Tab-separated table of C-alpha atoms in Angstrom:
chain	number	residue	atom	x	y	z
A	166	GLU	CA	0.254	-0.209	0.067
A	167	LEU	CA	1.306	3.416	-1.091
A	168	LYS	CA	2.209	5.375	2.117
A	169	VAL	CA	3.162	9.324	1.966
A	170	GLU	CA	4.888	11.009	5.135
A	171	GLN	CA	5.159	14.712	5.505
A	172	ASN	CA	7.321	16.583	8.396
A	173	PRO	CA	6.865	18.448	10.177
A	174	LEU	CA	3.240	18.167	10.634
A	175	PHE	CA	3.032	21.857	12.415
A	176	LEU	CA	5.488	24.498	11.323
A	177	SER	CA	5.832	27.986	13.122
A	178	MET	CA	8.031	30.513	11.386
A	179	GLN	CA	8.793	34.095	11.788
A	180	GLU	CA	8.483	36.444	8.655
A	181	GLY	CA	11.700	36.018	6.545
A	182	LYS	CA	13.129	32.814	7.543
A	183	ASN	CA	13.505	30.190	5.462
A	184	TYR	CA	12.370	26.366	6.056
A	185	THR	CA	11.821	23.025	4.120
A	186	ILE	CA	8.767	20.747	4.598
A	187	TYR	CA	9.736	16.946	3.769
A	188	CYS	CA	7.810	14.527	1.729
A	189	ASN	CA	8.562	10.757	1.818
A	190	TYR	CA	6.482	8.066	-0.275
A	191	SER	CA	6.699	4.310	-0.714
A	192	THR	CA	5.876	3.995	-4.046
A	193	THR	CA	8.285	4.230	-7.440
A	194	SER	CA	5.756	7.008	-8.759
A	195	ASP	CA	7.393	9.514	-10.328
A	196	ARG	CA	4.341	11.866	-10.149
A	197	LEU	CA	4.071	14.097	-6.995
A	198	TYR	CA	2.025	17.201	-6.203
A	199	TRP	CA	2.019	20.047	-3.721
A	200	TYR	CA	-1.245	21.720	-2.628
A	201	ARG	CA	-2.268	24.321	-0.274
A	202	GLN	CA	-5.377	24.389	1.697
A	203	ASP	CA	-6.600	27.642	3.651
A	204	PRO	CA	-8.925	26.889	6.520
A	205	GLY	CA	-12.451	26.154	5.434
A	206	LYS	CA	-11.320	25.844	1.583
A	207	SER	CA	-10.459	23.404	-1.059
A	208	LEU	CA	-7.181	22.398	-2.405
A	209	GLU	CA	-5.075	24.874	-4.325
A	210	SER	CA	-2.499	23.333	-6.856
A	211	LEU	CA	0.907	24.447	-6.398
A	212	PHE	CA	3.398	22.445	-8.083
A	213	VAL	CA	3.246	19.421	-10.307
A	214	LEU	CA	6.695	17.094	-10.456
A	215	LEU	CA	6.916	14.503	-13.080
A	216	SER	CA	10.191	13.455	-13.183
A	217	ASN	CA	13.642	12.683	-11.365
A	218	GLY	CA	15.349	15.997	-10.390
A	219	ALA	CA	12.448	18.028	-11.172
A	220	VAL	CA	12.408	21.541	-9.697
A	221	LYS	CA	9.719	24.366	-9.851
A	222	GLN	CA	9.348	27.721	-8.111
A	223	GLU	CA	6.815	30.229	-7.631
A	224	GLY	CA	7.530	33.165	-5.540
A	225	ARG	CA	8.648	32.217	-2.379
A	226	LEU	CA	8.064	28.539	-2.758
A	227	MET	CA	10.464	25.862	-4.275
A	228	ALA	CA	9.677	22.415	-4.812
A	229	SER	CA	12.010	19.369	-5.962
A	230	LEU	CA	11.451	15.808	-6.541
A	231	ASP	CA	14.127	13.082	-5.934
A	232	THR	CA	12.617	9.760	-7.233
A	233	LYS	CA	15.373	7.609	-6.128
A	234	ALA	CA	15.405	8.771	-2.678
A	235	ARG	CA	11.586	8.815	-3.294
A	236	LEU	CA	11.463	12.492	-1.335
A	237	SER	CA	10.229	15.586	-2.427
A	238	THR	CA	10.977	18.968	-0.573
A	239	LEU	CA	8.939	22.281	-0.310
A	240	HIS	CA	11.402	25.281	0.430
A	241	ILE	CA	10.142	28.375	1.827
A	242	THR	CA	12.267	31.390	1.187
A	243	ALA	CA	11.863	34.489	3.086
A	244	ALA	CA	8.667	33.641	4.763
A	245	VAL	CA	5.412	36.166	4.822
A	246	HIS	CA	2.210	36.026	6.653
A	247	ASP	CA	0.187	35.296	3.430
A	248	LEU	CA	2.279	31.764	3.487
A	249	SER	CA	0.089	30.356	6.421
A	250	ALA	CA	-1.752	27.624	5.191
A	251	THR	CA	-1.655	23.809	5.227
A	252	TYR	CA	0.395	22.347	2.610
A	253	PHE	CA	-0.144	18.728	1.228
A	254	CYS	CA	1.917	16.856	-0.919
A	255	ALA	CA	0.282	13.892	-2.688
A	256	VAL	CA	1.742	10.842	-4.820
A	257	ALA	CA	-0.068	9.786	-7.819
A	258	ASP	CA	0.098	6.296	-8.489
A	259	THR	CA	-3.067	4.291	-9.692
A	260	ASP	CA	-4.651	6.779	-7.696
A	261	MET	CA	-3.479	9.797	-5.457
A	262	ARG	CA	-2.822	9.734	-2.053
A	263	PHE	CA	-2.031	12.604	0.302
A	264	GLY	CA	0.390	13.039	3.128
A	265	ALA	CA	-0.882	14.185	6.480
A	266	GLY	CA	-0.445	17.716	5.698
A	267	THR	CA	1.739	20.837	7.351
A	268	ARG	CA	0.408	23.264	9.117
A	269	LEU	CA	2.684	26.441	8.607
A	270	THR	CA	1.981	29.724	10.430
A	271	VAL	CA	4.048	32.438	9.891
A	272	LYS	CA	4.404	35.183	12.613
A	273	PRO	CA	5.108	38.725	12.391
B	237	ASP	CA	-14.347	30.248	-14.386
B	238	ALA	CA	-15.094	27.243	-12.112
B	239	MET	CA	-13.849	23.825	-13.855
B	240	VAL	CA	-14.887	21.579	-11.088
B	241	ILE	CA	-18.248	22.613	-9.430
B	242	GLN	CA	-19.604	21.065	-6.455
B	243	ASN	CA	-23.009	21.317	-5.166
B	244	PRO	CA	-24.339	22.169	-2.677
B	245	ARG	CA	-21.122	24.131	-1.037
B	246	TYR	CA	-22.663	23.390	2.369
B	247	GLN	CA	-25.202	20.188	3.380
B	248	VAL	CA	-27.269	19.877	6.658
B	249	THR	CA	-28.350	16.675	6.795
B	250	GLN	CA	-30.410	14.537	9.575
B	251	PHE	CA	-28.857	11.624	10.949
B	252	GLY	CA	-29.858	8.598	9.071
B	253	LYS	CA	-31.303	10.613	6.150
B	254	PRO	CA	-30.099	9.831	2.704
B	255	VAL	CA	-27.856	12.714	0.897
B	256	THR	CA	-26.361	12.972	-2.516
B	257	LEU	CA	-23.826	15.665	-3.325
B	258	SER	CA	-22.934	16.405	-6.672
B	259	CYS	CA	-19.861	17.114	-8.528
B	260	SER	CA	-19.604	18.448	-12.483
B	261	GLN	CA	-16.589	19.168	-14.811
B	262	THR	CA	-16.452	20.884	-17.731
B	263	LEU	CA	-12.667	19.491	-18.488
B	264	ASN	CA	-13.895	16.547	-19.843
B	265	HIS	CA	-11.279	14.510	-17.979
B	266	ASN	CA	-11.682	10.722	-17.799
B	267	VAL	CA	-11.035	10.292	-13.784
B	268	MET	CA	-13.376	11.750	-11.128
B	269	TYR	CA	-12.508	11.163	-7.353
B	270	TRP	CA	-14.305	11.744	-4.301
B	271	TYR	CA	-12.390	12.505	-1.235
B	272	GLN	CA	-13.444	12.815	2.348
B	273	GLN	CA	-11.844	15.067	4.619
B	274	LYS	CA	-12.184	15.455	8.183
B	275	SER	CA	-11.185	18.391	10.221
B	276	SER	CA	-7.453	18.728	10.702
B	277	GLN	CA	-6.742	15.480	8.412
B	278	ALA	CA	-5.476	14.858	5.054
B	279	PRO	CA	-8.224	14.284	2.277
B	280	LYS	CA	-8.887	10.463	2.292
B	281	LEU	CA	-9.975	8.735	-0.892
B	282	LEU	CA	-13.300	7.274	-0.782
B	283	PHE	CA	-13.323	5.937	-4.772
B	284	HIS	CA	-12.598	7.012	-8.493
B	285	TYR	CA	-14.189	6.497	-11.741
B	286	TYR	CA	-11.999	6.072	-14.666
B	287	ASP	CA	-14.428	6.367	-17.389
B	288	LYS	CA	-17.267	4.351	-16.118
B	289	ASP	CA	-14.929	1.826	-14.608
B	290	PHE	CA	-15.796	2.283	-10.755
B	291	ASN	CA	-13.043	1.693	-8.083
B	292	ASN	CA	-13.618	1.644	-4.576
B	293	GLU	CA	-11.180	1.826	-1.752
B	294	ALA	CA	-11.103	-1.055	0.388
B	295	ASP	CA	-11.954	0.835	3.595
B	296	THR	CA	-14.589	2.666	2.056
B	297	PRO	CA	-18.034	1.863	3.954
B	298	ASP	CA	-20.858	0.460	2.286
B	299	ASN	CA	-22.471	3.650	3.137
B	300	PHE	CA	-21.141	5.287	0.735
B	301	GLN	CA	-22.082	4.857	-2.628
B	302	SER	CA	-21.327	6.695	-6.049
B	303	ARG	CA	-22.811	7.190	-9.532
B	304	ARG	CA	-21.397	8.635	-12.589
B	305	PRO	CA	-24.126	8.781	-15.468
B	306	ASN	CA	-21.897	10.834	-17.837
B	307	THR	CA	-18.420	11.905	-18.165
B	308	SER	CA	-19.491	15.502	-16.772
B	309	PHE	CA	-21.316	14.516	-13.586
B	310	CYS	CA	-20.474	12.338	-10.458
B	311	PHE	CA	-22.434	11.912	-7.200
B	312	LEU	CA	-21.687	10.986	-3.927
B	313	ASP	CA	-24.523	9.327	-2.315
B	314	ILE	CA	-24.465	8.787	1.800
B	315	ARG	CA	-27.345	6.006	2.110
B	316	SER	CA	-27.581	6.630	5.938
B	317	PRO	CA	-25.712	9.334	7.394
B	318	GLY	CA	-23.925	9.209	10.682
B	319	LEU	CA	-22.543	11.739	13.152
B	320	GLY	CA	-18.944	10.455	12.050
B	321	ASP	CA	-19.637	11.385	8.363
B	322	ALA	CA	-19.516	15.060	8.993
B	323	ALA	CA	-16.648	16.364	7.024
B	324	MET	CA	-15.803	18.194	3.728
B	325	TYR	CA	-16.205	16.194	0.627
B	326	LEU	CA	-13.738	17.217	-2.356
B	327	CYS	CA	-14.398	16.073	-5.775
B	328	ALA	CA	-11.403	16.242	-8.256
B	329	THR	CA	-11.034	14.984	-11.847
B	330	SER	CA	-7.675	14.489	-13.851
B	331	ARG	CA	-7.480	13.574	-17.508
B	332	ALA	CA	-5.540	10.056	-16.863
B	333	ARG	CA	-4.478	8.089	-13.947
B	334	THR	CA	-1.152	7.698	-15.234
B	335	GLY	CA	1.358	9.804	-17.159
B	336	GLY	CA	1.332	12.816	-14.451
B	337	THR	CA	-1.589	14.766	-15.069
B	338	GLU	CA	-2.497	17.456	-12.615
B	339	ALA	CA	-5.663	16.737	-10.522
B	340	PHE	CA	-8.076	19.651	-10.238
B	341	PHE	CA	-10.528	20.098	-7.308
B	342	GLY	CA	-13.788	21.555	-6.877
B	343	GLN	CA	-14.322	23.798	-3.950
B	344	GLY	CA	-15.945	21.076	-1.439
B	345	THR	CA	-19.362	20.436	0.222
B	346	ARG	CA	-19.196	20.846	3.959
B	347	LEU	CA	-21.634	17.999	5.214
B	348	THR	CA	-22.945	18.668	8.579
B	349	VAL	CA	-25.018	15.854	10.142
B	350	VAL	CA	-27.733	16.936	12.987
């Protein structure tokens, strides 16, 4: 059974700091997704990573994929309050499975 | 313009009273998923359709059923909702199950059981 593990589950950051969220998975899939979810809202797609070594950046967020290590990272640079949300990674095999999510709080 | 539309956004139902949630898509995607998300938890896959091929997760209770009458629409039926079924229900679509296609989510239906 496909397992997707995220850490940390909770992250409190000061504005301006950098941090990385990790996503480990158990299958040989090379398709990994990152989503953002605000409280009470649905999931917003952030990144789609489709191959080993894929790196994508959007604003202060950068995602990478290492399929050999079965690891994806979401790096936050110079965090701002607007980035406060829950971030999920998801791995696609025959269907799509989510990690537990990382609840990020960025404090002034 | 919304591409995956869920109705209603909020649904209140009585304990044991059947309820249906709907999802429609304008993307002509082959795959439609239903997820259940309880508070502070990750979305949990209930089932998905690949075209007309229904795929049920092994741990999805029998109380949950789904219908897909055509490519555009998919329904989630909860036959006898219990208090534990209160959650956000998310519908998603993707062009294919393989090949790295992105999944698009609807806005969700928040179900309350009273």
